[in-house]
Structure formats: C-alpha cells, structure tokens
PDB file of C-alpha atoms in Angstrom:
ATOM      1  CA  UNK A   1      54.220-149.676  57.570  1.00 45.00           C
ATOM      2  CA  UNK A   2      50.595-151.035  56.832  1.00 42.00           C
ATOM      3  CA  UNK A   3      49.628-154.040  55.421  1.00 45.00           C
ATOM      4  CA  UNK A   4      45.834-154.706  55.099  1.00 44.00           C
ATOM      5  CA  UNK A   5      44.858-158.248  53.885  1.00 44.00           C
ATOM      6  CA  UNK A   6      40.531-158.663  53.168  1.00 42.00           C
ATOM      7  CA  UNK A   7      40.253-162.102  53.063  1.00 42.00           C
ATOM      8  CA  UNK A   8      41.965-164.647  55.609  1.00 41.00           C
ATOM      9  CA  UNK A   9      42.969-166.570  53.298  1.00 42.00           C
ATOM     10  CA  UNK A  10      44.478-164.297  50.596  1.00 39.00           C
ATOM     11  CA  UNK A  11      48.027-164.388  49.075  1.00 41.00           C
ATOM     12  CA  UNK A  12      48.964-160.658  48.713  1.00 41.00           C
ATOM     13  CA  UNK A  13      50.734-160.103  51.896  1.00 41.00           C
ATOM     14  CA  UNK A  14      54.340-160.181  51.328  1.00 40.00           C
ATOM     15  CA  UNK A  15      56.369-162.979  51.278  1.00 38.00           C
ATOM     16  CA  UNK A  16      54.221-163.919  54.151  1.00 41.00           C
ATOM     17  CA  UNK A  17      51.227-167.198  54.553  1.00 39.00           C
ATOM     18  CA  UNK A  18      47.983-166.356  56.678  1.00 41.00           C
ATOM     19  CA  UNK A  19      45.972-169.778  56.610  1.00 39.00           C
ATOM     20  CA  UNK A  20      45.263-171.047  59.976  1.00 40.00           C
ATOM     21  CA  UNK A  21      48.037-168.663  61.260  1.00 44.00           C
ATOM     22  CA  UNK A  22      50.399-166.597  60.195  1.00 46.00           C
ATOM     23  CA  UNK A  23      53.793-167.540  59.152  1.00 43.00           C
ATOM     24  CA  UNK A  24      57.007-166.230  58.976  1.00 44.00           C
ATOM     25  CA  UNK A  25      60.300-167.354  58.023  1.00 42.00           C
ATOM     26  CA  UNK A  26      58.768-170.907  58.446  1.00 40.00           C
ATOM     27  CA  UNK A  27      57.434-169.928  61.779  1.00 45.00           C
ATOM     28  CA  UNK A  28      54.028-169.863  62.834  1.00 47.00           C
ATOM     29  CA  UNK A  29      53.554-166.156  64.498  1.00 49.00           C
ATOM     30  CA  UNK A  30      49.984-166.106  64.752  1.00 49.00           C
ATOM     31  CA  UNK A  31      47.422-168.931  65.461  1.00 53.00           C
ATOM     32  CA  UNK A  32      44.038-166.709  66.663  1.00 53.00           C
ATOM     33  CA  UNK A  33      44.164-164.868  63.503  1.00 50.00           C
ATOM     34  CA  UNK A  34      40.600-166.289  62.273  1.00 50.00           C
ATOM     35  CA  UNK A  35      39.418-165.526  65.174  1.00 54.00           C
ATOM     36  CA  UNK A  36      39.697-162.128  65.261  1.00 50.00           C
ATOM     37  CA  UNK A  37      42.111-162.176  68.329  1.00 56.00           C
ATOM     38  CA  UNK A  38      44.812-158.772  68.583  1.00 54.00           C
ATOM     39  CA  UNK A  39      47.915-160.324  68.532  1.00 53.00           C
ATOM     40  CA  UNK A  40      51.569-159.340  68.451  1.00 54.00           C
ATOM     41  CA  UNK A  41      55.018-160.660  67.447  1.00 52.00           C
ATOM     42  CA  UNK A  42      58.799-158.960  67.485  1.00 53.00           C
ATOM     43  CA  UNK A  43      60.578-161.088  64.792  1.00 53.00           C
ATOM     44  CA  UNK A  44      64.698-160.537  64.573  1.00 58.00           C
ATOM     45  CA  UNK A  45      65.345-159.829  60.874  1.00 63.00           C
ATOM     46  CA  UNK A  46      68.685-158.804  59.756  1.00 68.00           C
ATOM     47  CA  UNK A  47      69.736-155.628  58.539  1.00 70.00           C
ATOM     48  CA  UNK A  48      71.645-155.154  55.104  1.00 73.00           C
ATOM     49  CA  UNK A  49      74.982-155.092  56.852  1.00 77.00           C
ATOM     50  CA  UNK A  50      74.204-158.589  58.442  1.00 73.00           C
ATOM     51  CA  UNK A  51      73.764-157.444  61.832  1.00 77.00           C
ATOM     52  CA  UNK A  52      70.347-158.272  63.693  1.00 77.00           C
ATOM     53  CA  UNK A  53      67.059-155.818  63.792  1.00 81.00           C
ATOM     54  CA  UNK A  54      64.291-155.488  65.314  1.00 82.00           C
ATOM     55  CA  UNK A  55      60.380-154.526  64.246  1.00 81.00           C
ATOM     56  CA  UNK A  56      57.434-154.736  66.244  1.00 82.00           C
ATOM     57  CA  UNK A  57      54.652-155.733  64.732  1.00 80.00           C
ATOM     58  CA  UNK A  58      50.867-155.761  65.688  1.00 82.00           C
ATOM     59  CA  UNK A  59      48.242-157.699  64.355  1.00 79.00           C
ATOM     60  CA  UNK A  60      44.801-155.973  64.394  1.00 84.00           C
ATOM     61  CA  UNK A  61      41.783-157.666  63.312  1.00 84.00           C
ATOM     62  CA  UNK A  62      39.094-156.280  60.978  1.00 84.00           C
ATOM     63  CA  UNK A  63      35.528-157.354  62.386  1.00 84.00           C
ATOM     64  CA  UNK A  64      32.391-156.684  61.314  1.00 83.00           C
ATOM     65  CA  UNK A  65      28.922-157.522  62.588  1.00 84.00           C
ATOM     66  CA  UNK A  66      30.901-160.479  64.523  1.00 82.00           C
ATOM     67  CA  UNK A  67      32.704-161.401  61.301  1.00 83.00           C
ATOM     68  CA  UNK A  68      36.229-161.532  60.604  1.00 80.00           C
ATOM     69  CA  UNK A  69      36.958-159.730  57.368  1.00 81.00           C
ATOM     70  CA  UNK A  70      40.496-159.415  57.210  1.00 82.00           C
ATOM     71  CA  UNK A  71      43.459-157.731  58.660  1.00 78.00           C
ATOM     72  CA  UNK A  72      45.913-155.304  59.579  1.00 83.00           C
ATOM     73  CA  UNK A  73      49.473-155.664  60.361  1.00 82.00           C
ATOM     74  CA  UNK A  74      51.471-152.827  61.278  1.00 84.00           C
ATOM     75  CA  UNK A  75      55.448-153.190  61.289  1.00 82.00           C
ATOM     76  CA  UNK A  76      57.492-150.335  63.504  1.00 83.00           C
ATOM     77  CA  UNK A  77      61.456-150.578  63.321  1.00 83.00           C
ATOM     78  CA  UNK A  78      62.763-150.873  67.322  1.00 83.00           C
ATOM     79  CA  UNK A  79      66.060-151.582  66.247  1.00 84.00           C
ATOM     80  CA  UNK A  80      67.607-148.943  67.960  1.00 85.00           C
ATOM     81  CA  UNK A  81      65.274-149.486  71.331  1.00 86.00           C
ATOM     82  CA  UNK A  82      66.085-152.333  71.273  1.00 85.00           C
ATOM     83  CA  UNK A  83      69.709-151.856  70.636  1.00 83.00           C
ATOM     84  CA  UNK A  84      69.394-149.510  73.799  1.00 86.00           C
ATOM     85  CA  UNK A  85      67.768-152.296  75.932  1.00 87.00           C
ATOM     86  CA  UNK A  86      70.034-154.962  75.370  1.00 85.00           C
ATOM     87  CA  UNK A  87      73.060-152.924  76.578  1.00 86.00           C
ATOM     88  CA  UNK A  88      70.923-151.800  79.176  1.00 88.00           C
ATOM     89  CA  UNK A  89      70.721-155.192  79.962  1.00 88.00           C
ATOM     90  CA  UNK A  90      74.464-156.316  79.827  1.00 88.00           C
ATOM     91  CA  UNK A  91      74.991-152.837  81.900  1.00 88.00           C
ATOM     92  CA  UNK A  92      73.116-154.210  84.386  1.00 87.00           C
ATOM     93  CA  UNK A  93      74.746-157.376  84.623  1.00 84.00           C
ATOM     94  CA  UNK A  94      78.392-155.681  84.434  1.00 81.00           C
ATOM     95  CA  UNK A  95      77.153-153.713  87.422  1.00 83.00           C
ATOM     96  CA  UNK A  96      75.766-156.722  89.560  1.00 80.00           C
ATOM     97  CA  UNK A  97      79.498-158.329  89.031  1.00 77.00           C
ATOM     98  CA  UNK A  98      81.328-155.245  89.917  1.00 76.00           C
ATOM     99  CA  UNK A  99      79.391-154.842  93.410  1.00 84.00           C
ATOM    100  CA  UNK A 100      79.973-158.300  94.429  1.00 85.00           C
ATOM    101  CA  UNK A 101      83.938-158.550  93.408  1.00 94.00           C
ATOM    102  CA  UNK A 102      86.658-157.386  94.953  1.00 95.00           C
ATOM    103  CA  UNK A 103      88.390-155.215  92.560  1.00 92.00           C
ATOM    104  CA  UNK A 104      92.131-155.787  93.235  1.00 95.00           C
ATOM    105  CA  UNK A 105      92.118-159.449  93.647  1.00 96.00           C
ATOM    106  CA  UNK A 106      88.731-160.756  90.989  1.00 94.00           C
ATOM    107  CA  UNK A 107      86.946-162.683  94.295  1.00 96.00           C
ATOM    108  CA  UNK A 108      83.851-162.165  96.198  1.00 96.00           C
ATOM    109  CA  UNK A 109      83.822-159.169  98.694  1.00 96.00           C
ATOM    110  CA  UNK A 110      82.806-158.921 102.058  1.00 95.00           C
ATOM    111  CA  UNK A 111      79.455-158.250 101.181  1.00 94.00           C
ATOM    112  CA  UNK A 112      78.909-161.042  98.811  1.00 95.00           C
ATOM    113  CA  UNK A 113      81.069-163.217 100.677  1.00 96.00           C
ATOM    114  CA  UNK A 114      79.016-162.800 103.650  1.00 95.00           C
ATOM    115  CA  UNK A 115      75.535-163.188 101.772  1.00 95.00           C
ATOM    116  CA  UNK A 116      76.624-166.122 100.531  1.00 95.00           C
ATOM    117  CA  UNK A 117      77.455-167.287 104.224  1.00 96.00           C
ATOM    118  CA  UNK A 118      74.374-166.936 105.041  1.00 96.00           C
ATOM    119  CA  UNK A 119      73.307-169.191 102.884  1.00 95.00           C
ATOM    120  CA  UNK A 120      75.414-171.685 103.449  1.00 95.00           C
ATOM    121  CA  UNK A 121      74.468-171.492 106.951  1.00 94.00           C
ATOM    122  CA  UNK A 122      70.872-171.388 106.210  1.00 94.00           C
ATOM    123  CA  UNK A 123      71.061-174.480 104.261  1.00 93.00           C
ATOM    124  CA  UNK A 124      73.521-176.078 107.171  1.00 92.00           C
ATOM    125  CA  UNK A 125      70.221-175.514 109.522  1.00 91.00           C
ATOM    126  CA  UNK A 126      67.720-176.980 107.074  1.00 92.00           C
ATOM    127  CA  UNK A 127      69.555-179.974 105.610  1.00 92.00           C
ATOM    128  CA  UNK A 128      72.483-180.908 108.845  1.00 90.00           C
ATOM    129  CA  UNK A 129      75.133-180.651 106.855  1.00 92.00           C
ATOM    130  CA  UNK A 130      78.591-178.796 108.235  1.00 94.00           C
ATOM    131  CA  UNK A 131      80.048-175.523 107.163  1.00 96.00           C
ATOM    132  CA  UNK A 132      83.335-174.253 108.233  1.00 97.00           C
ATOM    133  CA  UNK A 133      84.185-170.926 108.198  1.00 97.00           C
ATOM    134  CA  UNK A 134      88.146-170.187 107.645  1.00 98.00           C
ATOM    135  CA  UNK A 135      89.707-166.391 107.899  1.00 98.00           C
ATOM    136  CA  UNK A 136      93.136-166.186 106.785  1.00 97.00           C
ATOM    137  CA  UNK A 137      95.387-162.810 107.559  1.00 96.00           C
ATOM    138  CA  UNK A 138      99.352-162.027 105.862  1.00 97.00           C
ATOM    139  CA  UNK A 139     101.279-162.198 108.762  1.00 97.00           C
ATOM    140  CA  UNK A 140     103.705-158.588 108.818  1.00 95.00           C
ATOM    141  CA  UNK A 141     101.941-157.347 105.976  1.00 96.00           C
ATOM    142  CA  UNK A 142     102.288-154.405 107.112  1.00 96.00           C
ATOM    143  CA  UNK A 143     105.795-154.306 107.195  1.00 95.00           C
ATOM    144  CA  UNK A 144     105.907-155.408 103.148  1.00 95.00           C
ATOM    145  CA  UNK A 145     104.122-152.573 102.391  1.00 95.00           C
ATOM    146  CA  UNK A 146     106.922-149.983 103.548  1.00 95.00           C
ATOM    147  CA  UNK A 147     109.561-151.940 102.817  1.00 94.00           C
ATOM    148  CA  UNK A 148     108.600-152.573  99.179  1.00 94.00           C
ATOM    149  CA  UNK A 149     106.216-150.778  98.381  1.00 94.00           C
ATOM    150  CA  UNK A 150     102.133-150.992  97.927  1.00 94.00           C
ATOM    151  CA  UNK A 151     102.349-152.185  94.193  1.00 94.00           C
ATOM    152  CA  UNK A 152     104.049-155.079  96.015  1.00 95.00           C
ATOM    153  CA  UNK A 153     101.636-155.556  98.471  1.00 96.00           C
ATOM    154  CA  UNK A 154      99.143-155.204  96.460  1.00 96.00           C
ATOM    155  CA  UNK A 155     100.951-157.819  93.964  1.00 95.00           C
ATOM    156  CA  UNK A 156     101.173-160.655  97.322  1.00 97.00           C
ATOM    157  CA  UNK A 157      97.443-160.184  97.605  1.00 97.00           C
ATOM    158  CA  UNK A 158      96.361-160.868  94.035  1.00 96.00           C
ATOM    159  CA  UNK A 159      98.897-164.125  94.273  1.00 96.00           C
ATOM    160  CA  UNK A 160      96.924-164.969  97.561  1.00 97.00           C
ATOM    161  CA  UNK A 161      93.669-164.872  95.794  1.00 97.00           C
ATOM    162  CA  UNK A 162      94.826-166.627  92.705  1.00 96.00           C
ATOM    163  CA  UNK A 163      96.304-169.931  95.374  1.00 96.00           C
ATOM    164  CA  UNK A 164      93.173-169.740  97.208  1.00 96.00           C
ATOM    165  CA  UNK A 165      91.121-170.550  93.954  1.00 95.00           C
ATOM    166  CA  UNK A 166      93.879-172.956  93.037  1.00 95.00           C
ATOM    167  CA  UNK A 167      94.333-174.896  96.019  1.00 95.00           C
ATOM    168  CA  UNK A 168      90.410-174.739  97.592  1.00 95.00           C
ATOM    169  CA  UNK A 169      87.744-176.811  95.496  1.00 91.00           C
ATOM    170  CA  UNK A 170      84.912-175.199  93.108  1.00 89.00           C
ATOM    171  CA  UNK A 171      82.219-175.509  95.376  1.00 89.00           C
ATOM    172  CA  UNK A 172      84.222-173.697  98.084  1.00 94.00           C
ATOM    173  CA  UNK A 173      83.751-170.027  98.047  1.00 95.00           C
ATOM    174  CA  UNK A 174      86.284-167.565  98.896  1.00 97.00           C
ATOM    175  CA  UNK A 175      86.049-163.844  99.576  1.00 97.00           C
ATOM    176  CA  UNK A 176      88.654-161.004 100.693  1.00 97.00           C
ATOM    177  CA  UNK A 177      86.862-159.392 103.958  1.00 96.00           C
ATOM    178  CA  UNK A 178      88.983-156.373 103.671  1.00 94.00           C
ATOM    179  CA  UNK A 179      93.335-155.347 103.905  1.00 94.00           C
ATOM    180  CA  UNK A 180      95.054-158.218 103.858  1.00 96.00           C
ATOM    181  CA  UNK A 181      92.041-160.494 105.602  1.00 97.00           C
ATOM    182  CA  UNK A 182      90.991-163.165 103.518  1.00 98.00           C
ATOM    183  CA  UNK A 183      87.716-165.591 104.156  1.00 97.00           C
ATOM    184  CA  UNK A 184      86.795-169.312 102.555  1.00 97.00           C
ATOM    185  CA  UNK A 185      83.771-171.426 103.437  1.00 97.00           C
ATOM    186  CA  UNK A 186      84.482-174.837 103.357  1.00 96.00           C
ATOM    187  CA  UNK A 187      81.102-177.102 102.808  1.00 93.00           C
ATOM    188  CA  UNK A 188      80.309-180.735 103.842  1.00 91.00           C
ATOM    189  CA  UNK A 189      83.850-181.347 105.522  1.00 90.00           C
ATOM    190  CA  UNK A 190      84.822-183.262 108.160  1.00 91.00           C
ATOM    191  CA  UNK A 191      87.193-181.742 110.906  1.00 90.00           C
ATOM    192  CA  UNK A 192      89.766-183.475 109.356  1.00 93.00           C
ATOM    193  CA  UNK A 193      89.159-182.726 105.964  1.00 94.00           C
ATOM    194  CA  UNK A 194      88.835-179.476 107.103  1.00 94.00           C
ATOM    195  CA  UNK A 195      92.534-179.620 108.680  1.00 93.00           C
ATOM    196  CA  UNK A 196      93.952-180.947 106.133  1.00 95.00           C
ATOM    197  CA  UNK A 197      92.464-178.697 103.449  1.00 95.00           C
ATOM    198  CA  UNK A 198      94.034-175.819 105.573  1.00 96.00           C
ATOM    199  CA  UNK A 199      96.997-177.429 106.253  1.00 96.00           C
ATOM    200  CA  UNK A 200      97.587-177.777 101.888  1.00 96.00           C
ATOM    201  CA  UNK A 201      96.679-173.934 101.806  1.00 97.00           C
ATOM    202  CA  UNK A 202      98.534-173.080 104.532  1.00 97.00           C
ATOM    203  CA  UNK A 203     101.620-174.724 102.610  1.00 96.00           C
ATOM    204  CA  UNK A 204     100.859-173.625  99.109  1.00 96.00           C
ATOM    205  CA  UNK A 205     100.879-170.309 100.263  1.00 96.00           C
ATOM    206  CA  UNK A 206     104.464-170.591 102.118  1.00 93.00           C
ATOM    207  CA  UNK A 207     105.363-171.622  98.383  1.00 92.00           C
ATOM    208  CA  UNK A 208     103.794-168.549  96.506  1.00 92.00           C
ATOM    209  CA  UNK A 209     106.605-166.334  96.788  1.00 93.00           C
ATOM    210  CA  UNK A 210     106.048-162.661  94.558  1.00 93.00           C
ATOM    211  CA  UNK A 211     108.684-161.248  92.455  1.00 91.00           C
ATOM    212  CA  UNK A 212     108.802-157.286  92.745  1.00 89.00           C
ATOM    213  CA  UNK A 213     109.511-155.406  89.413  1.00 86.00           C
ATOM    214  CA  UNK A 214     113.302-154.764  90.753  1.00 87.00           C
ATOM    215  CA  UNK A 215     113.461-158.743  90.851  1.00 90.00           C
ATOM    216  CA  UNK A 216     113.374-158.744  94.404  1.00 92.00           C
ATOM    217  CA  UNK A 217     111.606-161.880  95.986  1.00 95.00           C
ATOM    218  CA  UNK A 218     108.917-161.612  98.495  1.00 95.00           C
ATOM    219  CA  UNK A 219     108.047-164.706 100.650  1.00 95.00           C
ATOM    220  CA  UNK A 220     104.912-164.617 103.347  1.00 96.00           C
ATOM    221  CA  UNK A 221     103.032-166.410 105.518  1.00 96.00           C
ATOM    222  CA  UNK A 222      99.317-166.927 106.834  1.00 97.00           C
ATOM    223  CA  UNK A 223      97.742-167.482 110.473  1.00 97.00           C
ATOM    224  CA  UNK A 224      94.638-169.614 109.787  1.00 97.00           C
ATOM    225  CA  UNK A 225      91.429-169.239 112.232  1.00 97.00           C
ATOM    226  CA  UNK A 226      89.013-172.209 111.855  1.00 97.00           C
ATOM    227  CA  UNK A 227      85.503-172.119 113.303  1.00 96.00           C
ATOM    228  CA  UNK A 228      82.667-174.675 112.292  1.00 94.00           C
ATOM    229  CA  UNK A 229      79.109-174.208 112.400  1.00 93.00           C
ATOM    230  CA  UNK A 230      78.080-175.547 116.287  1.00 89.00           C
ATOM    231  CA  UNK A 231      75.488-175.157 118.800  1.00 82.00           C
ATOM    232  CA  UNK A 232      75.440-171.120 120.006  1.00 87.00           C
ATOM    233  CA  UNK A 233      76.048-170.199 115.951  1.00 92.00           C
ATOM    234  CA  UNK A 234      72.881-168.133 115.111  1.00 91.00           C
ATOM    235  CA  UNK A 235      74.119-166.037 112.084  1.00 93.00           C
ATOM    236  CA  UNK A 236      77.055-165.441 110.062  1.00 94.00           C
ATOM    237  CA  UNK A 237      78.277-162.692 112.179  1.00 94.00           C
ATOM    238  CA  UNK A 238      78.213-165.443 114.664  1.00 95.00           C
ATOM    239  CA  UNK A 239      80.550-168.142 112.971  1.00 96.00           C
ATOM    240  CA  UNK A 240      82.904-165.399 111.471  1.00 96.00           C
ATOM    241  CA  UNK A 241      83.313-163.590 115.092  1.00 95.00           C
ATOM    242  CA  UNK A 242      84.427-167.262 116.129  1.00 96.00           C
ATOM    243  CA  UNK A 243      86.611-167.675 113.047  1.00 96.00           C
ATOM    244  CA  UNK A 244      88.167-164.154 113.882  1.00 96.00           C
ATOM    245  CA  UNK A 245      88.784-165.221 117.437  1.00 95.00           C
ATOM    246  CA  UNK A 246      90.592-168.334 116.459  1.00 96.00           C
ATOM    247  CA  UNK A 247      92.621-166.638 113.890  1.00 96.00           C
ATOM    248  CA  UNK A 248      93.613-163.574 116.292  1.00 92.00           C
ATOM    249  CA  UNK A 249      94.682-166.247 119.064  1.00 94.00           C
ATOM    250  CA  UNK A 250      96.779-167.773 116.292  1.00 94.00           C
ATOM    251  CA  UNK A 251      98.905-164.845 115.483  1.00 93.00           C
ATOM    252  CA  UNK A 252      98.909-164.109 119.452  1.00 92.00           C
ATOM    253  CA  UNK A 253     100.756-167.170 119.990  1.00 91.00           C
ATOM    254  CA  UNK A 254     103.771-166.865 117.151  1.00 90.00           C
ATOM    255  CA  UNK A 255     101.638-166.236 113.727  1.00 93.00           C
ATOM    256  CA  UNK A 256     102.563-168.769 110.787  1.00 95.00           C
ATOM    257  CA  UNK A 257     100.000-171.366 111.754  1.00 94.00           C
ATOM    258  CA  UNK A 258      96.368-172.868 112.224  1.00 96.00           C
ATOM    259  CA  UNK A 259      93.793-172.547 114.972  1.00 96.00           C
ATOM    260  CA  UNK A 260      90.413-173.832 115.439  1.00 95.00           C
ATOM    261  CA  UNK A 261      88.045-171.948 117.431  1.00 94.00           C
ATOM    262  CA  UNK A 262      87.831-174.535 120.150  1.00 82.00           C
ATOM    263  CA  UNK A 263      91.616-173.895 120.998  1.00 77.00           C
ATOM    264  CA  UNK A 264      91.172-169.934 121.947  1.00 61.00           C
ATOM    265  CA  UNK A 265      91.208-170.398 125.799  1.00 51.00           C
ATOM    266  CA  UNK A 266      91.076-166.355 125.985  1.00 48.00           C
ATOM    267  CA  UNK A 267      89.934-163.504 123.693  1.00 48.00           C
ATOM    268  CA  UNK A 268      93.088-162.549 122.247  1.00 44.00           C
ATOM    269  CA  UNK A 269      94.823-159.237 122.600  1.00 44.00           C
ATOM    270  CA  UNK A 270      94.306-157.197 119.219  1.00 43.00           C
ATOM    271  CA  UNK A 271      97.260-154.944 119.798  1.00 41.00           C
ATOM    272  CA  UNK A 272      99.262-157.483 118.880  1.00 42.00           C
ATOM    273  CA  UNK A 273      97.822-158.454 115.808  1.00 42.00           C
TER     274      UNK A 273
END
C-alpha cells in the first residue's frame, strides 16, 4: 500500500495528522518529516479478530531542487514475520531454560550450577565476602533403587530438590551435580551460620520421607561435605574438589552426617562410598 501526500501539511492521508510530525493513534511517529529525513515506524494494529498485527511502514520523502514537496508512505503487512519471530524468540528462551535445568528434579545442573560458582567465587575475590560450597549425596541410594524401584528413586530425588529450595534461602543457589549428588552455595555466611543452615537441611531431609505408589514409605538420609572459599581456592573446581573430599570422608566414617573440609585428615577411600 501507497500513500502519497503533496503538501506537508495536507489532510488527505487517512485517519492520519502530518504537521510537525506524523501521528498515529495519538502518537507522534515521525518528527524529521519536514525535513525530508527517510524514516520508519512498525506500529501494532489489531486485526479484525482482536488479536495484534504487524505492518512496516516506510516513510520516503519527495525532494526537489532541495525542497520538500511531499511524501510517500508505504505500509507492508509482517504479521506473520513477525508472528514467526516472536516464537522464535520465546523458542529461544525455552531452550536457554532447558540447558541450564535439570530435567528430573526443575534445579540448576551441573553446568549452570557450576557457572554460577564461578561467579560467586569471582565476586568472593573482588568484594571479600565468603562463599561456602556444600555437596550433599543419598546415603544407600543405591540400594533404594533395586529394592523399590527407579520411579522411586527417582521420586526421593525430586522430594530432595523440592526441601532443598524449601529449607535453603532465595539467594542460595542449588544445583544437582549428577545421580544422587546434590550441590548448594551458601553466600555471606558465617561458619556457624553455615553449620547451622546444614544442620536444618540435614534434619528436614531425615523428615522428607517418599511414599511409593504401593503405599510403601521410603525414609533416607544425607552425608553433608562443607568447604568454604580459603587461601589455596583458585577456581570452582578447586572449592568443589574440597567440598567432595569433605563429603566422601563423611560417608567414610558412618554416612548420616556433616563434615567440613578442614576435618578430612586423609583423602578418603572411594570404594566405600
């Protein structure tokens, strides 16, 4: 669609005003009009079924000898581009979520979980503030698995997740790191808050109890590994390979309980993990 106007300040364009700009739906769309500047606008009119369109429209001056005569506007429908880019768009976003969630349990991955470590830890070595890195394992959950079945297991996990977000604060961020290995970063805590925060999870979870679809009831617990950020912590491989130390050395030494990094004496044996 063209519409031609001769004079700057004529009437005959529809339902539209072009004075010292051009205006459109009580919004100015162009202002350099007079001055014979190309312009463009993409107003959102609605359809006839009520649901937004699209047109693009371009403004193109008519100049002679230096002199603005008049204009052009052309209109083009982009509804359906338009359409298309938007759910591009939300695709896109959908995507970006489902790469940095763990599917079974709704939390951050190991990838995300670890980018966000980093930073955490990045923002630990600017500002001096303390990060603590906890890793949390089911203790036997191996032994749920055959005995009731991987729906069941699978069940324990998502109720592990769910008290995790329940018991931890907002700012925390939690993460599965893969099986039945779960990660939270704990941020601006003291040692003590920090024990006592685990110490509440640690309890919550002895608490969360599943029920299997034959009504049988599945209790579990968690070994805890605690590591803070510390001189010799360069990376978040660093501070996790520290919380993974502590948490092996506290299923080592009778599972079903908390231990900082500090307390490992000797790398722990992983065959009996």
């Amino acid at each position: 669609m063209v519409w031609q106007n001769r004079r700057a300040d004529a009437g005959d364009f529809p339902s539209r005003t072009f004075r010292r700009g051009l205006v459109l739906e009580k919004r100015t769309l162009y202002s350099g009009g007079p001055r014979g500047e190309p312009q463009g606008f993409q107003p959102p009119p609605l359809q006839a079924d009520g649901t937004p369109g699209y047109t693009l429209a371009r403004y193109i001056p008519d100049v002679e000898n230096g002199n603005t005569r008049g204009f052009y506007v052309l209109v083009s429908d982009v509804t359906e581009l338009k359409s298309t880019q938007i759910a591009l768009e939300q695709r896109i976003q959908e995507l970006d979520i489902l790469a940095a969630t763990d599917a079974l349990t709704g939390i951050a991955n190991r990838r995300k979980f670890l980018e966000r470590t980093r930073d955490e830890l990045a923002r630990c070595k600017r500002y001096g503030t303390s990060l603590t890195f906890l890793m949390m394992d089911v203790d036997h959950f191996k032994a749920v698995n055959d005995t009731y079945g991987h729906d069941a297991g699978d069940q324990l996990l998502k109720i592990l997740a769910m008290t995790m977000k329940d018991t931890l604060r907002a700012t925390d961020t939690v993460g599965r790191l893969g099986g039945e290995e779960f990660g939270a970063l704990l941020i601006e805590d003291s040692p003590m808050d920090v024990e006592v925060v685990a110490r509440r999870l640690h309890e919550a979870l002895r608490s969360a109890c599943v029920l299997t679809e034959r009504g049988q009831e599945i209790c579990f617990t968690v070994s805890i590994g605690l590591a803070d950020f510390a001189v010799g912590v360069n990376s978040a491989e660093d501070l996790m390979r520290r919380a993974d130390t502590a948490l092996y050395h506290a299923k080592r030494t009778g599972r079903n309980r908390i231990c900082w990094y500090g307390e490992c004496s000797t790398e722990p044996n992983r065959s009996d993990s």
